[in-house]
Tab-separated table of C-alpha atoms in Angstrom:
chain	number	residue	atom	x	y	z
A	1	MET	CA	111.782	59.616	-8.910
A	2	SER	CA	111.185	55.893	-8.373
A	3	ARG	CA	108.964	56.880	-5.423
A	4	LYS	CA	106.729	58.908	-7.792
A	5	CYS	CA	107.870	62.198	-6.268
A	6	PRO	CA	106.885	65.161	-8.520
A	7	SER	CA	109.784	66.400	-10.660
A	8	LYS	CA	109.045	70.019	-9.707
A	9	PHE	CA	109.523	69.195	-6.029
A	10	ILE	CA	112.798	67.395	-6.804
A	11	ASN	CA	113.985	70.469	-8.739
A	12	ILE	CA	113.089	72.696	-5.772
A	13	LEU	CA	115.133	70.504	-3.443
A	14	ASP	CA	118.027	70.434	-5.892
A	15	CYS	CA	118.002	74.216	-6.255
A	16	TRP	CA	117.631	74.803	-2.523
A	17	LEU	CA	120.239	72.357	-1.287
A	18	SER	CA	122.801	73.312	-3.930
A	19	LYS	CA	122.752	76.891	-2.604
A	20	THR	CA	123.402	76.100	1.055
A	21	TYR	CA	126.111	78.251	2.637
A	22	THR	CA	127.550	78.668	6.107
A	23	SER	CA	129.839	81.072	7.898
A	24	VAL	CA	131.840	81.185	11.122
A	25	LYS	CA	131.040	83.766	13.797
A	26	TRP	CA	133.846	84.994	16.059
A	27	GLY	CA	132.687	87.656	18.486
A	28	ASN	CA	130.908	90.216	16.325
A	29	CYS	CA	132.679	89.204	13.120
A	30	LEU	CA	131.429	86.839	10.422
A	31	SER	CA	133.628	84.991	7.960
A	32	SER	CA	132.949	84.901	4.252
A	33	LEU	CA	130.346	82.383	3.099
A	34	VAL	CA	131.412	78.794	2.503
A	35	LEU	CA	129.438	76.565	0.122
A	36	LEU	CA	128.177	73.245	1.523
A	37	PRO	CA	127.984	70.986	-1.554
A	38	ASN	CA	126.576	67.955	0.297
A	39	GLY	CA	124.830	66.961	3.517
A	40	ILE	CA	121.570	68.172	5.029
A	41	ARG	CA	120.795	71.124	7.250
A	42	GLN	CA	121.341	70.340	10.916
A	43	GLY	CA	118.069	70.637	12.826
A	44	SER	CA	116.009	70.598	9.627
A	45	ILE	CA	112.555	69.009	9.969
A	46	LEU	CA	112.874	67.666	6.436
A	47	GLY	CA	116.453	66.449	7.050
A	48	PRO	CA	115.710	63.023	8.616
A	49	ILE	CA	113.207	62.214	5.850
A	50	LEU	CA	115.658	63.150	3.099
A	51	PHE	CA	118.415	61.151	4.780
A	52	SER	CA	116.115	58.124	5.059
A	53	VAL	CA	115.287	58.321	1.352
A	54	TYR	CA	118.974	58.814	0.577
A	55	THR	CA	120.077	55.684	2.456
A	56	ASP	CA	117.053	53.499	1.681
A	57	ASP	CA	118.780	52.102	-1.406
A	58	LEU	CA	121.415	50.579	0.871
A	59	LEU	CA	118.794	48.732	2.922
A	60	GLN	CA	117.102	47.564	-0.277
A	61	GLN	CA	120.399	46.258	-1.611
A	62	LEU	CA	121.067	44.359	1.614
A	63	HIS	CA	117.540	42.940	1.638
A	64	ASN	CA	117.803	41.791	-1.983
A	65	THR	CA	120.967	39.812	-1.257
A	66	SER	CA	119.016	37.453	1.072
A	67	LEU	CA	122.186	37.206	3.162
A	68	GLY	CA	122.326	37.250	6.959
A	69	CYS	CA	119.605	36.461	9.477
A	70	HIS	CA	116.105	35.262	8.625
A	71	ILE	CA	113.174	35.033	11.026
A	72	ASN	CA	110.142	33.047	9.895
A	73	TYR	CA	111.581	33.135	6.343
A	74	ILE	CA	111.744	36.959	6.423
A	75	ASN	CA	115.076	38.701	5.967
A	76	PHE	CA	116.194	40.732	9.005
A	77	ASN	CA	119.842	41.284	8.101
A	78	ALA	CA	120.055	45.041	8.723
A	79	LEU	CA	118.681	47.489	11.290
A	80	MET	CA	119.242	51.198	10.788
A	81	TYR	CA	118.440	54.261	12.869
A	82	ALA	CA	119.740	57.563	11.461
A	83	ASP	CA	123.343	56.749	10.504
A	84	ASP	CA	123.773	53.812	12.925
A	85	LEU	CA	123.704	50.574	10.947
A	86	LEU	CA	123.600	47.120	12.565
A	87	LEU	CA	124.224	44.045	10.408
A	88	LEU	CA	122.980	40.622	11.579
A	89	SER	CA	124.465	37.436	10.178
A	90	ILE	CA	124.672	33.752	11.087
A	91	SER	CA	127.973	33.247	9.235
A	92	LEU	CA	131.237	35.126	8.694
A	93	ALA	CA	130.970	34.677	4.936
A	94	ASP	CA	127.574	36.398	4.818
A	95	LEU	CA	128.777	39.184	7.100
A	96	GLN	CA	131.770	39.915	4.878
A	97	LYS	CA	129.562	39.938	1.771
A	98	MET	CA	127.141	42.392	3.443
A	99	ILE	CA	130.050	44.633	4.456
A	100	ASN	CA	131.177	44.630	0.815
A	101	VAL	CA	127.660	45.583	-0.321
A	102	CYS	CA	127.644	48.460	2.190
A	103	ALA	CA	131.070	49.713	1.095
A	104	SER	CA	130.070	49.585	-2.573
A	105	GLU	CA	126.742	51.370	-2.011
A	106	PHE	CA	128.291	53.993	0.275
A	107	LYS	CA	130.810	54.788	-2.443
A	108	ILE	CA	127.921	55.551	-4.810
A	109	LEU	CA	126.262	57.697	-2.118
A	110	ASP	CA	129.556	59.554	-1.449
A	111	MET	CA	129.608	58.223	2.124
A	112	HIS	CA	131.973	55.933	3.998
A	113	ILE	CA	132.070	53.453	6.890
A	114	ASN	CA	133.660	54.885	10.019
A	115	VAL	CA	135.988	51.985	10.826
A	116	SER	CA	137.136	53.551	14.118
A	117	LYS	CA	133.540	53.432	15.432
A	118	SER	CA	132.685	49.989	14.022
A	119	SER	CA	133.227	46.552	15.539
A	120	CYS	CA	131.900	42.989	15.579
A	121	ILE	CA	130.676	40.685	18.342
A	122	ARG	CA	129.501	37.081	18.383
A	123	ILE	CA	126.507	35.719	20.300
A	124	GLY	CA	126.088	31.963	20.585
A	125	LYS	CA	127.723	28.817	21.924
A	126	ARG	CA	130.992	29.448	20.039
A	127	TYR	CA	131.182	33.155	20.809
A	128	ASP	CA	134.726	32.957	22.208
A	129	CYS	CA	136.272	30.885	19.380
A	130	LYS	CA	138.963	32.461	17.261
A	131	VAL	CA	137.599	33.498	13.864
A	132	SER	CA	138.759	35.170	10.681
A	133	ASN	CA	138.932	38.928	10.384
A	134	ILE	CA	136.239	41.023	8.752
A	135	TYR	CA	137.506	43.716	6.391
A	136	VAL	CA	136.279	47.066	5.151
A	137	GLY	CA	138.532	47.547	2.176
A	138	LYS	CA	142.044	47.246	3.630
A	139	HIS	CA	140.903	48.004	7.176
A	140	THR	CA	140.137	45.284	9.748
A	141	LEU	CA	137.048	45.459	11.921
A	142	PRO	CA	137.973	44.428	15.493
A	143	TRP	CA	136.182	41.624	17.338
A	144	GLY	CA	135.103	43.002	20.705
A	145	LYS	CA	133.404	41.882	23.905
A	146	GLN	CA	130.588	44.398	23.505
A	147	ILE	CA	129.110	46.962	21.165
A	148	ARG	CA	127.064	50.047	21.937
A	149	TYR	CA	124.038	50.463	19.695
A	150	LEU	CA	121.518	53.266	20.243
A	151	GLY	CA	122.679	53.750	23.812
A	152	ILE	CA	122.487	50.058	24.807
A	153	ASN	CA	125.622	47.978	25.491
A	154	VAL	CA	125.194	44.515	23.952
A	155	LEU	CA	127.592	41.867	25.270
A	156	ALA	CA	129.202	38.975	23.430
A	157	GLY	CA	128.272	35.646	25.017
A	158	LYS	CA	126.330	32.414	24.766
A	159	ASN	CA	123.061	34.337	25.076
A	160	LEU	CA	121.910	37.898	24.498
A	161	HIS	CA	122.918	40.021	27.493
A	162	TYR	CA	123.335	43.728	28.192
A	163	ASP	CA	125.597	45.853	30.368
A	164	PHE	CA	124.146	48.905	32.146
A	165	HIS	CA	127.233	50.108	34.031
A	166	LEU	CA	127.585	53.260	31.909
A	167	THR	CA	123.836	53.910	32.087
A	168	LYS	CA	123.840	53.752	35.884
A	169	ALA	CA	126.921	55.965	36.058
A	170	LYS	CA	125.211	58.608	33.912
A	171	TYR	CA	122.062	58.362	36.038
A	172	PHE	CA	123.945	58.909	39.288
A	173	GLY	CA	125.901	61.741	37.679
A	174	ALA	CA	122.692	63.503	36.622
A	175	LEU	CA	121.050	62.826	40.005
A	176	ASN	CA	124.001	64.132	42.028
A	177	SER	CA	124.255	67.189	39.790
A	178	LEU	CA	120.551	67.904	40.313
A	179	LEU	CA	120.693	67.469	44.076
A	180	GLY	CA	123.861	69.538	44.173
A	181	LYS	CA	121.874	72.437	42.719
A	182	ILE	CA	118.648	72.168	44.728
A	183	GLY	CA	119.775	70.170	47.796
A	184	THR	CA	117.932	67.341	49.571
A	185	SER	CA	116.119	69.732	51.908
A	186	SER	CA	114.224	71.513	49.132
A	187	ASN	CA	110.598	70.861	48.217
A	188	ILE	CA	110.263	67.085	47.775
A	189	GLN	CA	107.711	67.324	44.962
A	190	VAL	CA	109.957	69.711	43.013
A	191	ALA	CA	112.948	67.388	43.481
A	192	LEU	CA	110.971	64.352	42.306
A	193	SER	CA	109.499	66.223	39.324
A	194	LEU	CA	112.960	67.301	38.185
A	195	THR	CA	114.298	63.776	38.732
A	196	ALA	CA	111.441	62.301	36.698
A	197	ALA	CA	112.142	64.738	33.860
A	198	LYS	CA	115.954	64.733	33.840
A	199	CYS	CA	117.180	61.498	35.476
A	200	PHE	CA	114.660	58.670	35.148
A	201	PRO	CA	114.755	58.736	31.301
A	202	ILE	CA	118.518	58.109	31.447
A	203	LEU	CA	118.002	54.946	33.489
A	204	THR	CA	114.987	53.599	31.594
A	205	TYR	CA	116.120	54.485	28.053
A	206	GLY	CA	115.506	51.593	25.663
A	207	LEU	CA	114.505	49.098	28.362
A	208	GLU	CA	111.006	48.623	26.938
A	209	ALA	CA	112.505	47.001	23.827
A	210	ILE	CA	114.709	44.422	25.567
A	211	THR	CA	114.431	41.735	28.246
A	212	ILE	CA	116.580	42.053	31.362
A	213	SER	CA	117.364	39.366	33.929
A	214	LYS	CA	115.871	39.245	37.433
A	215	SER	CA	119.185	40.270	38.986
A	216	GLN	CA	119.447	43.245	36.628
A	217	LEU	CA	115.856	44.228	37.440
A	218	SER	CA	116.603	44.091	41.166
A	219	ASN	CA	119.742	46.169	40.711
A	220	MET	CA	117.909	48.731	38.575
A	221	CYS	CA	115.234	49.038	41.277
A	222	PHE	CA	117.955	49.760	43.841
A	223	VAL	CA	119.500	52.441	41.604
A	224	TYR	CA	116.081	53.923	40.787
A	225	ASN	CA	115.238	54.212	44.503
A	226	ALA	CA	118.402	56.208	45.253
A	227	ILE	CA	116.489	59.502	45.078
A	228	PHE	CA	114.020	58.282	47.733
A	229	VAL	CA	116.869	57.072	49.946
A	230	LYS	CA	118.392	60.563	49.801
A	231	LEU	CA	115.140	62.513	50.210
A	232	PHE	CA	113.531	60.371	52.914
A	233	SER	CA	116.679	59.003	54.616
A	234	THR	CA	115.559	55.366	54.582
A	235	PHE	CA	116.605	52.067	53.002
A	236	ASP	CA	113.397	50.264	53.989
A	237	LYS	CA	111.669	49.037	50.803
A	238	LEU	CA	108.194	49.207	52.354
A	239	ILE	CA	108.682	52.828	53.417
A	240	ILE	CA	110.089	53.718	49.998
A	241	GLU	CA	107.044	52.166	48.278
A	242	GLN	CA	104.750	54.156	50.570
A	243	CYS	CA	106.662	57.333	49.716
A	244	GLN	CA	106.424	56.530	46.005
A	245	TYR	CA	102.686	55.935	46.215
A	246	HIS	CA	101.933	59.164	48.102
A	247	THR	CA	104.228	61.295	45.899
A	248	GLY	CA	102.813	59.920	42.649
A	249	VAL	CA	105.927	58.069	41.428
A	250	LEU	CA	105.627	54.523	40.109
A	251	PRO	CA	108.195	51.990	41.392
A	252	PHE	CA	110.708	50.878	38.806
A	253	GLN	CA	109.117	47.499	38.036
A	254	TYR	CA	105.700	49.117	37.469
A	255	ARG	CA	107.198	51.900	35.355
A	256	LEU	CA	109.035	49.305	33.257
A	257	ASP	CA	105.824	47.296	32.770
A	258	GLN	CA	104.031	50.482	31.726
A	259	MET	CA	106.728	51.279	29.170
A	260	ARG	CA	106.688	47.695	27.910
A	261	ILE	CA	102.905	47.615	27.515
A	262	ASN	CA	102.813	50.901	25.599
A	263	PHE	CA	105.707	49.739	23.410
A	264	LEU	CA	104.031	46.435	22.557
A	265	PHE	CA	100.695	48.148	21.840
A	266	SER	CA	102.555	50.500	19.498
A	267	LEU	CA	104.096	47.532	17.667
A	268	SER	CA	100.722	45.835	17.387
A	269	ASP	CA	99.334	48.934	15.653
A	270	SER	CA	102.244	49.157	13.167
A	271	LEU	CA	100.720	46.751	10.686
A	272	SER	CA	102.937	47.781	7.749
A	273	SER	CA	106.176	47.644	9.728
A	274	PRO	CA	108.569	44.645	9.811
A	275	ALA	CA	108.599	45.167	13.578
A	276	ASN	CA	104.970	44.008	13.620
A	277	VAL	CA	106.117	40.630	12.285
A	278	LEU	CA	108.486	40.281	15.248
A	279	PHE	CA	105.697	41.356	17.577
A	280	MET	CA	103.335	38.676	16.259
A	281	LEU	CA	106.053	36.035	16.642
A	282	LEU	CA	107.598	37.090	19.944
A	283	GLY	CA	105.702	39.920	21.631
A	284	ASN	CA	102.034	39.080	21.312
A	285	HIS	CA	102.083	36.450	24.064
A	286	GLU	CA	103.997	38.760	26.406
A	287	LEU	CA	101.469	41.553	25.844
A	288	GLU	CA	98.623	39.160	26.680
A	289	ILE	CA	100.352	38.205	29.962
A	290	LEU	CA	100.861	41.854	30.927
A	291	CYS	CA	97.272	42.748	30.032
A	292	VAL	CA	95.948	39.926	32.226
A	293	LYS	CA	98.282	40.986	35.048
A	294	TYR	CA	96.915	44.549	35.076
A	295	LYS	CA	93.391	43.785	33.757
A	296	ILE	CA	93.948	45.870	30.627
A	297	LYS	CA	91.635	45.459	27.642
A	298	SER	CA	92.956	45.198	24.085
A	299	ASP	CA	91.183	48.423	23.054
A	300	SER	CA	92.295	50.423	26.095
A	301	THR	CA	93.662	53.947	25.805
A	302	HIS	CA	97.013	55.152	27.088
A	303	SER	CA	95.398	56.883	30.071
A	304	ASN	CA	93.373	53.762	30.915
A	305	ARG	CA	96.537	51.624	30.945
A	306	THR	CA	98.205	54.089	33.299
A	307	TYR	CA	95.150	54.004	35.571
A	308	ARG	CA	95.129	50.191	35.691
A	309	ILE	CA	98.838	50.040	36.563
A	310	TRP	CA	98.408	52.629	39.318
A	311	THR	CA	95.426	50.697	40.636
A	312	ALA	CA	97.500	47.521	40.814
A	313	PHE	CA	100.268	49.382	42.633
A	314	GLY	CA	97.770	50.894	45.060
A	315	ASP	CA	96.271	47.477	45.806
A	316	THR	CA	99.686	46.092	46.778
A	317	ILE	CA	100.285	49.062	49.081
A	318	LYS	CA	96.955	48.499	50.849
A	319	LEU	CA	97.712	44.802	51.364
A	320	LYS	CA	101.074	45.450	53.014
A	321	PRO	CA	101.136	46.284	56.758
C-alpha cells in the first residue's frame, strides 16, 4: 500500500495466494490437497517481484540505521540477491547490531536466518586476529576462512581475494561428461558449440564483476584451453590461438574483457541504481581503458563491441608467425 499499489490488486493477490494448494503424486495416485498458507509459487513469474517487495522493508531498515560500510558517504551495508543476504561492516559492534535488526525484521516477516548456512569473514590487515563472537539469538555465527556468495568463494585475508578451485572442478566435470558422451573424434564445431553452451559459463560465471590476479588469469586461460588441448592434441599456445580464431572461439582473456565491457556499460546505463554510484567511483576509468584498448566508442552497440574485440584478436593472430 505504501507503494501506491491499487487495493483491488492487493485483494486479488490476497485471495489468490491464500487459496494455494499442493498435492503429492506417487505413480498414478494423488494425495489429498494440502494448503500452503505462506510462500510463493515456485517458478512463478510474479514470484521474484513479490519476494523483493516482501523483503524490501528489511533493506530499508538496514539502510536507515546508517550502520556498516559507507562509500563516498553513501550507505552500502547490505547486498541482497533473492534470499542471499550479505552484510558489510567495518566494526564488530555494527555487524552485531545489523544482525539484530535482521533477526527482528525476519520475525515480523515470519522468516528466519539459516544459521547453518551463515558465517563471517574478515578482510583487512587484522583479518587473523581473535575477535568476539557474533550471535543470532542464542546461536553463534562461525568465523571462517572463506564464504561462498552467489557462486563466488571470497577469502579472508589482508586484501580481497577469491578461490576458484570448486569452479574449475565443476568445469572439468562438465567438460569430461560432455566429451564422454560425444567423444573427441566427433565434429569439432559441434563439440565446441556444446562446450560454449554448457561448460564455458561455469568457468566464467561472475568474473565480469570482480578483479582477478595475473596468476589467476593465467591459470584460468590454461583451464579454458583444455578443450582445445583435447580436440587438437596440442599444448602449443600459438597453435591453440590459431584454432580458436578459425573455429570462432574467443580466447579466455578476450572473452573476459568482452564480459567486463558489457557489464560496465550496463552499470553506466543504470542511472537509478546504487551500482551506478560504484561504477562512477571505481568502474568508469576501467571502462575508458578497455574502450581505448579495443577502439570502442561510448555509444557503441553490443554487436559493435563484439566486432571490435574480434578485430583486435584477429590482428594479433596476423602479427604472430
